[in-house]
PDB file of C-alpha atoms in Angstrom:
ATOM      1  CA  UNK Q   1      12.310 -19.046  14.239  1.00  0.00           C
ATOM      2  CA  UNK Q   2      12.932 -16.703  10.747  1.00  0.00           C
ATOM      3  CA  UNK Q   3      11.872 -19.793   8.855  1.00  0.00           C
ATOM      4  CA  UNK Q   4       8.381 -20.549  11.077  1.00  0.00           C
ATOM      5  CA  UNK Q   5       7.475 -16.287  10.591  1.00  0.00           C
ATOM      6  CA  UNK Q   6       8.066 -16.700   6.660  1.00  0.00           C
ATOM      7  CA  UNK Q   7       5.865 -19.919   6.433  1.00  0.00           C
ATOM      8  CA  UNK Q   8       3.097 -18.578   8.448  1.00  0.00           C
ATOM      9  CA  UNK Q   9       3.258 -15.680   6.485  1.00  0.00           C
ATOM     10  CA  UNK Q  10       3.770 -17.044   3.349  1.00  0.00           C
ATOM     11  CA  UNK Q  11       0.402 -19.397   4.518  1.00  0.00           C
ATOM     12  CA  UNK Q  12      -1.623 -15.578   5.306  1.00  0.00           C
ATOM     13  CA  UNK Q  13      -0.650 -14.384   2.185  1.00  0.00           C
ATOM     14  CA  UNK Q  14      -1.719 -17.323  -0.290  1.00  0.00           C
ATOM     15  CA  UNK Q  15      -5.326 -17.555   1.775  1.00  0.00           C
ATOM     16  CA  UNK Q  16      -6.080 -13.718   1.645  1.00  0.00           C
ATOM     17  CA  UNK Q  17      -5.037 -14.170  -2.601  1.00  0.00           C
ATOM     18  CA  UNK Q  18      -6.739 -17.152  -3.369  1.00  0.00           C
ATOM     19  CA  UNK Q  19      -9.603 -15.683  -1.127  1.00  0.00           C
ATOM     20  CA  UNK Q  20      -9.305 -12.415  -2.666  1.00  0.00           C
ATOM     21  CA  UNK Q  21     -11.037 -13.150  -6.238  1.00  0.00           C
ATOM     22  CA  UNK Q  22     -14.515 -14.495  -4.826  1.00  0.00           C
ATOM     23  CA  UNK Q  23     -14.679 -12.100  -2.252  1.00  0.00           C
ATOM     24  CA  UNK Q  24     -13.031  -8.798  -3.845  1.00  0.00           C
ATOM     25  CA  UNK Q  25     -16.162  -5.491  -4.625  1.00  0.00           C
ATOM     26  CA  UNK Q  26     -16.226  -4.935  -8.366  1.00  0.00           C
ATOM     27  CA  UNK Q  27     -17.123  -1.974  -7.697  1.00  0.00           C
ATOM     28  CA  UNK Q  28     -14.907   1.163  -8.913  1.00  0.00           C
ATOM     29  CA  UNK Q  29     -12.745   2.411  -6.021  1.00  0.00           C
ATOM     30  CA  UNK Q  30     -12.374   5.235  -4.342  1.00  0.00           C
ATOM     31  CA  UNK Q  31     -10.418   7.238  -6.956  1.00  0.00           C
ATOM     32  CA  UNK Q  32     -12.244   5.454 -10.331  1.00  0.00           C
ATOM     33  CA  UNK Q  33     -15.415   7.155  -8.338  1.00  0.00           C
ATOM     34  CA  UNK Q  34     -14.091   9.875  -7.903  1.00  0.00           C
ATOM     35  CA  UNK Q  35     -12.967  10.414 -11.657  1.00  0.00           C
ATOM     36  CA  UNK Q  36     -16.703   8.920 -12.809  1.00  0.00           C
ATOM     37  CA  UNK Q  37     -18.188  11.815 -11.280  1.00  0.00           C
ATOM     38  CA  UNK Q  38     -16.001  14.470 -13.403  1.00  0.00           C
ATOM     39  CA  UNK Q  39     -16.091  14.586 -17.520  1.00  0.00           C
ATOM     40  CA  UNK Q  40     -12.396  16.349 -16.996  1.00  0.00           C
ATOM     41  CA  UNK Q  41     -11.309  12.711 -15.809  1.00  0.00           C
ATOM     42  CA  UNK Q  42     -13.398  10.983 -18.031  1.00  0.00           C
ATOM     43  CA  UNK Q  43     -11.460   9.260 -21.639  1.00  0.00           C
ATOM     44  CA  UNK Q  44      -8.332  10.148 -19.732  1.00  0.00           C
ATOM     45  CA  UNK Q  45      -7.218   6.560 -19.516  1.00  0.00           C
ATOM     46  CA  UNK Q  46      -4.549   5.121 -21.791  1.00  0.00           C
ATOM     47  CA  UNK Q  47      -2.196   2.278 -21.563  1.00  0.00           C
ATOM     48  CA  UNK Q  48       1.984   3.163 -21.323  1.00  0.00           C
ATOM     49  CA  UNK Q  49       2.716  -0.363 -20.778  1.00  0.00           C
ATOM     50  CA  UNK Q  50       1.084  -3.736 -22.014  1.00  0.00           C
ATOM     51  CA  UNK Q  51       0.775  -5.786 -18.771  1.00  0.00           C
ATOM     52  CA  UNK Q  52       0.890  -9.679 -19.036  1.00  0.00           C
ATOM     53  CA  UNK Q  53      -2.105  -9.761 -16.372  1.00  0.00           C
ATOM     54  CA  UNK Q  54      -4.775  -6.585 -16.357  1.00  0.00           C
ATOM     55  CA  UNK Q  55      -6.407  -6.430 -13.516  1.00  0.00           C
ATOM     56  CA  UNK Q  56      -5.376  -9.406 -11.980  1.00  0.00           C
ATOM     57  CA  UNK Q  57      -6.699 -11.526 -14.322  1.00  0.00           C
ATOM     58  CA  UNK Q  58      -5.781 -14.366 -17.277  1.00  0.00           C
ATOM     59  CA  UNK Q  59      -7.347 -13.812 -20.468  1.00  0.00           C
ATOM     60  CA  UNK Q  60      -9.958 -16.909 -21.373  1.00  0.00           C
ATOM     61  CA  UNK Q  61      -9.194 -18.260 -17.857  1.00  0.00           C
ATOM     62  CA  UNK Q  62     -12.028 -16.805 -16.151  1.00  0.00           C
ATOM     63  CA  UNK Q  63     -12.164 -17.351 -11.964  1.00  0.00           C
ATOM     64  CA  UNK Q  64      -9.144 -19.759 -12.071  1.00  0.00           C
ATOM     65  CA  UNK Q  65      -7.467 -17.163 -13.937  1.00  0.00           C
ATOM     66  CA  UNK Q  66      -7.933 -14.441 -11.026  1.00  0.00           C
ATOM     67  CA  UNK Q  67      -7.242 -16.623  -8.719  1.00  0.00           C
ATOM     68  CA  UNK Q  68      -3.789 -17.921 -10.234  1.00  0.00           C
ATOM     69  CA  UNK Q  69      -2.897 -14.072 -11.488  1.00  0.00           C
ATOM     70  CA  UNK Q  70      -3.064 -13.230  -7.512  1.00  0.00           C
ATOM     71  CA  UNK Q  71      -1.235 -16.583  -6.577  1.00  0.00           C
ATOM     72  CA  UNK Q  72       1.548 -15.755  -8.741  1.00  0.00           C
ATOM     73  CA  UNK Q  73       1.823 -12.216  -8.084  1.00  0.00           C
ATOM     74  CA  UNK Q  74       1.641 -12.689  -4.283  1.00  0.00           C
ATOM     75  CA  UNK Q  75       4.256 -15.377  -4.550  1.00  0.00           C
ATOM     76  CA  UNK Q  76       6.334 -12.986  -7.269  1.00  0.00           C
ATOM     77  CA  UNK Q  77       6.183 -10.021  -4.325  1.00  0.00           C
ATOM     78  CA  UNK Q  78       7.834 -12.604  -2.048  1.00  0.00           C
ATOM     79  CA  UNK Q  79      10.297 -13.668  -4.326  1.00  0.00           C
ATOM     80  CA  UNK Q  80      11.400  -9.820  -4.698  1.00  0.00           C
ATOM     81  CA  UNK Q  81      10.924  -8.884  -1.445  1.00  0.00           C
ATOM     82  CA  UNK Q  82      13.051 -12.033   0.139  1.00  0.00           C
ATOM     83  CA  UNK Q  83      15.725 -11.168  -2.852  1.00  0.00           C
ATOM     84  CA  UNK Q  84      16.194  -7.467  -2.204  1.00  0.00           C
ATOM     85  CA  UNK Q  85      16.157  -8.406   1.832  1.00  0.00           C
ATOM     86  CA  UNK Q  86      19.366 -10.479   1.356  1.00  0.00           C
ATOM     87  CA  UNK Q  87      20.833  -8.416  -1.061  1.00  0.00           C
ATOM     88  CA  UNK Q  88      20.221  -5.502   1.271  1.00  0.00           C
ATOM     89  CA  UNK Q  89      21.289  -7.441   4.690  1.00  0.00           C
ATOM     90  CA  UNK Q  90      24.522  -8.107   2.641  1.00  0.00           C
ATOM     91  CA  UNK Q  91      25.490  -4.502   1.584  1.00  0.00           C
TER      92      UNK Q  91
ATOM     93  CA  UNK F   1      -5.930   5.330  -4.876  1.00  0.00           C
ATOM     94  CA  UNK F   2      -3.904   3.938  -7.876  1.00  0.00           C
ATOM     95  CA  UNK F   3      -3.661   6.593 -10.278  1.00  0.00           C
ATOM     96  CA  UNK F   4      -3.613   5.495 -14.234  1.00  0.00           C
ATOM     97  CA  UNK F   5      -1.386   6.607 -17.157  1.00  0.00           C
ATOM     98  CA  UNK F   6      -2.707   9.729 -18.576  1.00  0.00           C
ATOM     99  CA  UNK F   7      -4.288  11.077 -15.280  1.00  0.00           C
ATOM    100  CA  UNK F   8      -1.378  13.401 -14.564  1.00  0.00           C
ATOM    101  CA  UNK F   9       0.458  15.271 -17.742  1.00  0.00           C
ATOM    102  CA  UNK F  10       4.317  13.626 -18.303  1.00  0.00           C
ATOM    103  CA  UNK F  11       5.837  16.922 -16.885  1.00  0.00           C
ATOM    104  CA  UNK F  12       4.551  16.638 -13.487  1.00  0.00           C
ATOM    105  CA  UNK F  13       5.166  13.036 -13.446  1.00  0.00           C
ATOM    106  CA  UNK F  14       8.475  13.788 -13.717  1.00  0.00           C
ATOM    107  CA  UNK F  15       8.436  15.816 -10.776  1.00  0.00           C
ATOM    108  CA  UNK F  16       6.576  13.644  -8.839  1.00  0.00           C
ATOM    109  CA  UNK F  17       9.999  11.062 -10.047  1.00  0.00           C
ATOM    110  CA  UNK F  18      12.489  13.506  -9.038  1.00  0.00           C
ATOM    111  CA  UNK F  19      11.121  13.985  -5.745  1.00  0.00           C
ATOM    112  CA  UNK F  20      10.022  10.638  -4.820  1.00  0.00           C
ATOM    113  CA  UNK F  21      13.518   9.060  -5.460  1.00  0.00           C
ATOM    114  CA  UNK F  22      15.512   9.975  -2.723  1.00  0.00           C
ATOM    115  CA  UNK F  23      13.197   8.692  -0.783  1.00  0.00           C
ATOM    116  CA  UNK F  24      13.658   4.965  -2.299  1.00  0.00           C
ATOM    117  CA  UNK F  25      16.886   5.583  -1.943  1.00  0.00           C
ATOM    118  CA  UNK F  26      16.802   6.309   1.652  1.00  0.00           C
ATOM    119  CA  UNK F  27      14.995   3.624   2.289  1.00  0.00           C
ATOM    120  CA  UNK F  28      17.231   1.398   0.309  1.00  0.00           C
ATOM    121  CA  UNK F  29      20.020   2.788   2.614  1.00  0.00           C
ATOM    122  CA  UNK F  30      17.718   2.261   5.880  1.00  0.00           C
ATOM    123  CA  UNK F  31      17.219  -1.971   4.697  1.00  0.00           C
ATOM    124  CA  UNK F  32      20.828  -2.169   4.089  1.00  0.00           C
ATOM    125  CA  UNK F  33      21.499  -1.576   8.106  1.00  0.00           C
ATOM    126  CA  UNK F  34      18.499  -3.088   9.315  1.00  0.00           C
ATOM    127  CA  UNK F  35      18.122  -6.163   7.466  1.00  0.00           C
ATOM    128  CA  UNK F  36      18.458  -9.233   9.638  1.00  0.00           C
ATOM    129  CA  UNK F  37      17.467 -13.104  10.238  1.00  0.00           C
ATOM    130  CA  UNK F  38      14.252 -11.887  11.620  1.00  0.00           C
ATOM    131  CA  UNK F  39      13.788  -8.684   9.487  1.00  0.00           C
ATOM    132  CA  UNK F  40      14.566 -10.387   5.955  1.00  0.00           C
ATOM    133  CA  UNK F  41      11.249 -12.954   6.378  1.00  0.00           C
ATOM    134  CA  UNK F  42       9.096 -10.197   7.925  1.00  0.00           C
ATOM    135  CA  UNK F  43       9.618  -7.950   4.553  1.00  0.00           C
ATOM    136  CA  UNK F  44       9.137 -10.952   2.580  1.00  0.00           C
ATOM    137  CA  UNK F  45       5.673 -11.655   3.690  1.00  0.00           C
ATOM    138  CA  UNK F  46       4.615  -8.379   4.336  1.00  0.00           C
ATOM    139  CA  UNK F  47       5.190  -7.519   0.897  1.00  0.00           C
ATOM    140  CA  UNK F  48       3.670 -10.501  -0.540  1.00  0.00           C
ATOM    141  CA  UNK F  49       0.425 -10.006   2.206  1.00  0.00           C
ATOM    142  CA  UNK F  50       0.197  -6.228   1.205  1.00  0.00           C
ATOM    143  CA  UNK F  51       0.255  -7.255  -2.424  1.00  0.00           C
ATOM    144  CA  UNK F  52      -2.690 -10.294  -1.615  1.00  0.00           C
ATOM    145  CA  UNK F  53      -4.515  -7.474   0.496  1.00  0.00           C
ATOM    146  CA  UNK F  54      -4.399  -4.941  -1.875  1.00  0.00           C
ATOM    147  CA  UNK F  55      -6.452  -7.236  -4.204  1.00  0.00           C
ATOM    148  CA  UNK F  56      -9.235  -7.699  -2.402  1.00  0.00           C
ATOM    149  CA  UNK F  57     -11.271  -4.801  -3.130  1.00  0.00           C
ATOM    150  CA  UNK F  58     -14.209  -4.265   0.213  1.00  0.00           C
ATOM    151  CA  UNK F  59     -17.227  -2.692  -0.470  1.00  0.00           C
ATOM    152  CA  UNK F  60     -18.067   0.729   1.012  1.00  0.00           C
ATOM    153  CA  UNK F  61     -21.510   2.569   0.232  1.00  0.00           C
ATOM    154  CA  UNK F  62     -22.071   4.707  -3.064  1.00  0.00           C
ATOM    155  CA  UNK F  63     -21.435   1.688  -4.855  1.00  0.00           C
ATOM    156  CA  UNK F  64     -17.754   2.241  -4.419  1.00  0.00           C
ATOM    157  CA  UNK F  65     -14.827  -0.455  -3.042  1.00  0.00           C
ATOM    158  CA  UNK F  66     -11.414   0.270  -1.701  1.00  0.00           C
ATOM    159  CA  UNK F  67      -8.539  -1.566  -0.479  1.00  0.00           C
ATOM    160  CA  UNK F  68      -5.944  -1.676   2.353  1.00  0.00           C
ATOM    161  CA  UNK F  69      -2.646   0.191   1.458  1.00  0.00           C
ATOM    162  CA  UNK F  70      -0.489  -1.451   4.105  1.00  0.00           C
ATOM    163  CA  UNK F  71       2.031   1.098   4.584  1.00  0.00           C
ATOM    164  CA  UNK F  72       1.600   1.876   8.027  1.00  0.00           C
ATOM    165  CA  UNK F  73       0.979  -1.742   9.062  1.00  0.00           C
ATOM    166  CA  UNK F  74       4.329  -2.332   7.596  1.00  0.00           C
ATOM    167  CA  UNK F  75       5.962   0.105   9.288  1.00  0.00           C
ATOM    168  CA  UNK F  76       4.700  -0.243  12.776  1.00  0.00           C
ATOM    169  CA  UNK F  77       6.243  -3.920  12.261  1.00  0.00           C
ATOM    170  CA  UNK F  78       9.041  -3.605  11.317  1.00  0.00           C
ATOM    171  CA  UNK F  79      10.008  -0.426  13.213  1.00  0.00           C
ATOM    172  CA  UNK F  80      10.385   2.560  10.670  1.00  0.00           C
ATOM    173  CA  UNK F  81       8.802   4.524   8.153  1.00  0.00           C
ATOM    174  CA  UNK F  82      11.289   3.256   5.474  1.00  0.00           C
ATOM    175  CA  UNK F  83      10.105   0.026   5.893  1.00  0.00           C
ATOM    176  CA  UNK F  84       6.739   1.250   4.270  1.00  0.00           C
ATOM    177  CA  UNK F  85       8.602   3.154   1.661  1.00  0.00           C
ATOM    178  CA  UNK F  86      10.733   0.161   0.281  1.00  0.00           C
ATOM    179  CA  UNK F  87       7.857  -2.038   0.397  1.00  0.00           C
ATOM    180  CA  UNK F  88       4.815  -0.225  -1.493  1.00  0.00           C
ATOM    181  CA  UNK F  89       7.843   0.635  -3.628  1.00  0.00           C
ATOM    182  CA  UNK F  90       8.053  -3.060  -4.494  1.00  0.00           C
ATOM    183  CA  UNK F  91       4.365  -3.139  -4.498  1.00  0.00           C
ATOM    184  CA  UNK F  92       3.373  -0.699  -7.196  1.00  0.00           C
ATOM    185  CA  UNK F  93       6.162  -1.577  -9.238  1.00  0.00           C
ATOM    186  CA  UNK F  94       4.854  -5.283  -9.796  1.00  0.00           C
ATOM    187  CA  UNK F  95       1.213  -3.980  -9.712  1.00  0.00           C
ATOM    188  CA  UNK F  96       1.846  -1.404 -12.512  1.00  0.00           C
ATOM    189  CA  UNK F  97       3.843  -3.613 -14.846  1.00  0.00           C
ATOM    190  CA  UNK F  98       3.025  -6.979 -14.220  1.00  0.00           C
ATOM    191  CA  UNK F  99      -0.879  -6.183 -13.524  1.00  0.00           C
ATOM    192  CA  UNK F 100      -1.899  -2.629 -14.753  1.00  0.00           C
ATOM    193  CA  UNK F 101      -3.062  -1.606 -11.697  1.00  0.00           C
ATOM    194  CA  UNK F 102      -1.949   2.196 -11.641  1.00  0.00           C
ATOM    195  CA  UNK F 103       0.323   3.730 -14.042  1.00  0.00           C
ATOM    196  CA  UNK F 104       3.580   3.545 -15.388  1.00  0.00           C
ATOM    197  CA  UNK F 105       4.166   7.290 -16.012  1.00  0.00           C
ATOM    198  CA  UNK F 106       2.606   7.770 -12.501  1.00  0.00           C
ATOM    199  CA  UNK F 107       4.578   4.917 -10.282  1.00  0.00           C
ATOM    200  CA  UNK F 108       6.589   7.977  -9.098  1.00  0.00           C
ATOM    201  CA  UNK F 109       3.565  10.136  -7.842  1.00  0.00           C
ATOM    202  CA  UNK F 110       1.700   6.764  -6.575  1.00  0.00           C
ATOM    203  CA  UNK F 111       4.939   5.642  -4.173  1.00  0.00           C
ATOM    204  CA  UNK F 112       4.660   8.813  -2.950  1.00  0.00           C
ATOM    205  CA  UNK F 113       1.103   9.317  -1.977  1.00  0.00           C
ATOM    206  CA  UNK F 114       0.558   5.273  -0.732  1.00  0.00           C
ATOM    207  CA  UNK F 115       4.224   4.630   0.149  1.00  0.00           C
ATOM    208  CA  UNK F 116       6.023   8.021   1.636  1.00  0.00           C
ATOM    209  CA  UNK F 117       3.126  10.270   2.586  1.00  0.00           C
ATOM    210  CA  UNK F 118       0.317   7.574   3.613  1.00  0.00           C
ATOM    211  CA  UNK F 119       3.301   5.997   5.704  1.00  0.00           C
ATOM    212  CA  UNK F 120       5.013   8.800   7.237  1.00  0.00           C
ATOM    213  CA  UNK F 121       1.695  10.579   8.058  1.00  0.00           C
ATOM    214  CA  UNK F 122       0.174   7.383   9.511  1.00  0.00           C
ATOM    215  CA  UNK F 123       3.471   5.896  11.675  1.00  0.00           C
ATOM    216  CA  UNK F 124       4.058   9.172  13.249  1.00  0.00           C
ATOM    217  CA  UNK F 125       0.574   9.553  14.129  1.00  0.00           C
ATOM    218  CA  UNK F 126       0.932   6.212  15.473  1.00  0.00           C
ATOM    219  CA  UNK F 127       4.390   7.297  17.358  1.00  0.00           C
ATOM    220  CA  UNK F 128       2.190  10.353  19.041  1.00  0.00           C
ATOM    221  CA  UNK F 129      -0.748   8.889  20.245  1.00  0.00           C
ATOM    222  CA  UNK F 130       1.710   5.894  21.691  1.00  0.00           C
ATOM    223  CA  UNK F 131       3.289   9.000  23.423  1.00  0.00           C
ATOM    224  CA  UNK F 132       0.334  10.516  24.936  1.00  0.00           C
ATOM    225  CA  UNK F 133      -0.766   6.943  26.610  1.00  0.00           C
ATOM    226  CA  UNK F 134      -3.089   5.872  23.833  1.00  0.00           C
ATOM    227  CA  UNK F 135      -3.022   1.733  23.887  1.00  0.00           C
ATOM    228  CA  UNK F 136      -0.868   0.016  20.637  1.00  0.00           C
ATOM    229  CA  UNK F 137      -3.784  -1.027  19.301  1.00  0.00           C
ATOM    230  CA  UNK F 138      -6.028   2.078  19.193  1.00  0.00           C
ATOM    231  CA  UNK F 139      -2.835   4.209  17.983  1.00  0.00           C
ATOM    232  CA  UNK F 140      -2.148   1.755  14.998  1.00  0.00           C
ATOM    233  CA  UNK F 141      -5.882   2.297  14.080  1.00  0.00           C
ATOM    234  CA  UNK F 142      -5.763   5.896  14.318  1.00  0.00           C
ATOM    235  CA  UNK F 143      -2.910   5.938  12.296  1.00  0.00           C
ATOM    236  CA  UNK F 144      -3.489   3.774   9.871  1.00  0.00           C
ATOM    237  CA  UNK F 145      -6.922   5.704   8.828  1.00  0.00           C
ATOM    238  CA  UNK F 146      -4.998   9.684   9.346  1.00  0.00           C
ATOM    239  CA  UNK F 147      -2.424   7.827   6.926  1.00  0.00           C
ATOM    240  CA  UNK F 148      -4.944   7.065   4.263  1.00  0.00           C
ATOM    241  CA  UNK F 149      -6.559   9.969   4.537  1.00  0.00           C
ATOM    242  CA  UNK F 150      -4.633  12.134   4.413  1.00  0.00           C
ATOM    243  CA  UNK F 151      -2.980  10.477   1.174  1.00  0.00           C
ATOM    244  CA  UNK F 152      -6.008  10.540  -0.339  1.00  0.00           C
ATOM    245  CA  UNK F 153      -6.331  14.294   0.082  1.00  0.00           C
ATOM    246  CA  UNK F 154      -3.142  14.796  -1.189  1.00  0.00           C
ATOM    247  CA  UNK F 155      -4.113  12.868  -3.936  1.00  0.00           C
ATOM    248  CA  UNK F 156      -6.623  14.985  -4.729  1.00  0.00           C
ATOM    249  CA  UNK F 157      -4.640  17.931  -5.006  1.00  0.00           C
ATOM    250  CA  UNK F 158      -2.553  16.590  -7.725  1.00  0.00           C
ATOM    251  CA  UNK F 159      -5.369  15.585  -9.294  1.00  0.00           C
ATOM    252  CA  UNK F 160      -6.332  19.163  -9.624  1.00  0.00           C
ATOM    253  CA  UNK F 161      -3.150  20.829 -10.021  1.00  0.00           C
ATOM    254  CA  UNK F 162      -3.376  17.781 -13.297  1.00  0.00           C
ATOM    255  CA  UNK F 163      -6.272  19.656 -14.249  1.00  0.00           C
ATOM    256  CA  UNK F 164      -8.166  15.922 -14.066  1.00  0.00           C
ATOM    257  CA  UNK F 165     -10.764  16.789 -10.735  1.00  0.00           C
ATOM    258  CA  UNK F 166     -12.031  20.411  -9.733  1.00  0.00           C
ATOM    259  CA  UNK F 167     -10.216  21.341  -6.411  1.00  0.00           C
ATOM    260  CA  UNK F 168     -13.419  21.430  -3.758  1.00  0.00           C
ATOM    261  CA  UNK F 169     -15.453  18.682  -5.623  1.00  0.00           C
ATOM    262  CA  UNK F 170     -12.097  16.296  -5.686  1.00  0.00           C
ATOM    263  CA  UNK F 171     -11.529  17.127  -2.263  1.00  0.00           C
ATOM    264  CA  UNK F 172     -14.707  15.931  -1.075  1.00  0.00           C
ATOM    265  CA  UNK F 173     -15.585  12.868  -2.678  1.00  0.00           C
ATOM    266  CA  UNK F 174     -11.306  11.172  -2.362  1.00  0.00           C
ATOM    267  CA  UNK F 175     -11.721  12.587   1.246  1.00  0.00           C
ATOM    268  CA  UNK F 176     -15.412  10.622   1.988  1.00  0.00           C
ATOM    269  CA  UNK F 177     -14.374   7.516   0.296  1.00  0.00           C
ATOM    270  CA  UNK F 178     -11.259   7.319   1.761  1.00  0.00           C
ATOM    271  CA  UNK F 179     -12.783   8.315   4.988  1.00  0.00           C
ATOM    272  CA  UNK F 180     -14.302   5.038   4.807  1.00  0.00           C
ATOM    273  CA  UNK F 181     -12.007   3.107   3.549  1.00  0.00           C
ATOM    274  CA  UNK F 182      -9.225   3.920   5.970  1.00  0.00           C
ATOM    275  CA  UNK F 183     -11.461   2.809   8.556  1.00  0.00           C
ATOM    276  CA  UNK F 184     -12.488  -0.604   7.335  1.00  0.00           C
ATOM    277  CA  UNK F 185      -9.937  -1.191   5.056  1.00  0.00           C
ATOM    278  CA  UNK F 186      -6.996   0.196   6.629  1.00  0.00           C
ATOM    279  CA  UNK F 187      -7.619   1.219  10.676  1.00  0.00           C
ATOM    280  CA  UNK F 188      -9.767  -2.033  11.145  1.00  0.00           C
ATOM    281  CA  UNK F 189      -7.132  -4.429   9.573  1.00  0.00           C
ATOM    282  CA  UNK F 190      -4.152  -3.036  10.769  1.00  0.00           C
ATOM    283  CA  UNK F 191      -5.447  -2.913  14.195  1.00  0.00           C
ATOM    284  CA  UNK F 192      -6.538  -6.410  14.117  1.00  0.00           C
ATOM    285  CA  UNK F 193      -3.252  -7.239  12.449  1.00  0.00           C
ATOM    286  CA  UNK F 194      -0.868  -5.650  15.655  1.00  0.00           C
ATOM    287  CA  UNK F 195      -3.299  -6.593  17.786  1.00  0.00           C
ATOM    288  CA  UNK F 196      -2.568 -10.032  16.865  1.00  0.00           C
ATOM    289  CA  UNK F 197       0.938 -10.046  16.618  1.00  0.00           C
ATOM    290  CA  UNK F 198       1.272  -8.313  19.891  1.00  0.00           C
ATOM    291  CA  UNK F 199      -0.471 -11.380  21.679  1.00  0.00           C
ATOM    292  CA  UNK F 200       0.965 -13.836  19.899  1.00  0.00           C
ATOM    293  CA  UNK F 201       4.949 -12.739  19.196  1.00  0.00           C
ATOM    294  CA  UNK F 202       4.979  -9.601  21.106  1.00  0.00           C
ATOM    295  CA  UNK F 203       9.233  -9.753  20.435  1.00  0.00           C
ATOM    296  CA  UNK F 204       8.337  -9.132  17.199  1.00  0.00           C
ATOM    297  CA  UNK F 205       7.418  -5.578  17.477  1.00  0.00           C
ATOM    298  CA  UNK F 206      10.138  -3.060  17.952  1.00  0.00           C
ATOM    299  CA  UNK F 207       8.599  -1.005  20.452  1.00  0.00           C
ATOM    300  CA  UNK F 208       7.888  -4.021  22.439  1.00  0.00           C
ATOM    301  CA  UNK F 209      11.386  -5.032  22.388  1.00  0.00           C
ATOM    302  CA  UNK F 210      12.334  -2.122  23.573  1.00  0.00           C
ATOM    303  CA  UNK F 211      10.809  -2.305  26.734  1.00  0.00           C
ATOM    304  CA  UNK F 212      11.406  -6.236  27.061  1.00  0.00           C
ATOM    305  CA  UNK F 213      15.052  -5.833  26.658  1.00  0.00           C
TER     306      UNK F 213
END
């Protein structure tokens, strides 16, 4: 039964990220609005940490790259998740 | 709602740190007795479906986009708040270092406004309305969107006290945006998503099982 809920869900997840890149707004969200509309937010971005994948994307890789940055994220959350669930059922 | 490096000065990140992580903790402590056959798989691909969902930016008006934040969903599943905690925990750590998406110097402040406020707010809203009569479905919705909502005025606050937005004008556009976005993005989805789950594996869901069992 455990094993049929974690491929189903594992199935959800890898649709909604391979989905995600052709159908995701590029438009700025909610809080990127937000800070566009006031010059005391605005130059206030700078990067603490260099990130292998910015925005959930490959450099040079174009679509593919989107859609694989999301694939291997989504399956990375799993990975973690799963770990620190059997670590955690354990202790 | 992710807020970048450099949106909040390093002092008050720290604060946002020192209060956020007893909350991990406790939620750490909460998985530790929960965890189960059934529970282990559920957090799996919840957090790798939150993570998916959270990518897929909708559009709203004012040429603006937003995205689920999952937390309440979460929780409503798998039976407690600290489910939500311990998950958007997991979340924004990968999306911060592995994807820039939100800060490093702000992961503290960000698990607390998505992961403990959105998801405490938001399940027990959910845990009221299920009181007063109000069907699973419509309270999960309700909750969902009060969860994001308020978040997102929170969010605005320590945006201000960051001296980044102006109190009234912050206020008002994070509230409207996320207005909208909690109820497409959030109240719409989650809805759909234990509306589902209560027709198809209705044992699933705690409150369910309760009254099965």
């Amino acid at each position: 039964m455990s094993k049929k809920t974690l491929m189903v869900g594992i199935a959800i997840a890898l649709l909604i990220a391979g989905l995600a890149p052709f159908l995701a707004s590029s438009n700025p969200d909610g809080l990127e609005s937000a800070a566009e509309k006031f010059s005391s937010a605005e130059g206030m971005d700078y990067v603490a940490f260099n990130s292998p994948m910015p925005d959930y994307a490959i450099e040079g890789m174009g679509r593919t790259g989107e859609v694989l940055a999301i694939m291997i994220g989504t399956l990375l959350m799993l990975v973690m998740a799963y770990g620190a669930g059997m670590i955690l059922k354990k202790a | 709602m992710h807020i970048p490096d450099g949106f909040i000065p390093l002092w008050q990140c720290a604060i946002y740190f020192a209060v956020t992580v007893p909350f991990i903790l406790a939620s750490l402590k909460w998985a530790s007795k929960e965890m189960d056959e059934l529970k282990v798989p559920l957090l799996a691909t919840l957090a790798a479906g939150i993570f998916a969902i959270q990518a897929m930016n909708l559009p709203i008006p004012w040429g603006t986009s937003g995205h689920m934040v999952g937390a309440v969903m979460a929780a409503i599943i798998l039976g407690s708040p600290w489910a939500g905690v311990l998950l958007l925990t997991l979340v924004l750590l990968v999306q911060g270092f592995v994807f820039a998406d939100g800060g490093i110097t702000t992961l503290g402040v960000n698990i607390l406004n998505m992961g403990i406020i959105s998801c405490f707010v938001g399940y027990y809203s959910y845990e009221g309305f299920k009181k007063l009569g109000t069907k699973i479905v419509a309270a999960s919705f309700i909750g969902a969107w009060l969860g994001l909502f308020v978040s997102a005025l929170v969010c605005a606050v320590e945006l201000w006290l960051a001296g980044t937005f102006p109190l009234v004008e912050g206020l008002y556009f994070m509230g409207l945006y996320h207005a909208v976005i909690g109820v497409i993005g959030e109240g719409v989805i989650t809805a759909i998503v234990i509306g589902v789950v209560l027709n198809l594996r209705p044992d699933i869901l705690p409150s369910e099982r309760k009254v099965s069992a």
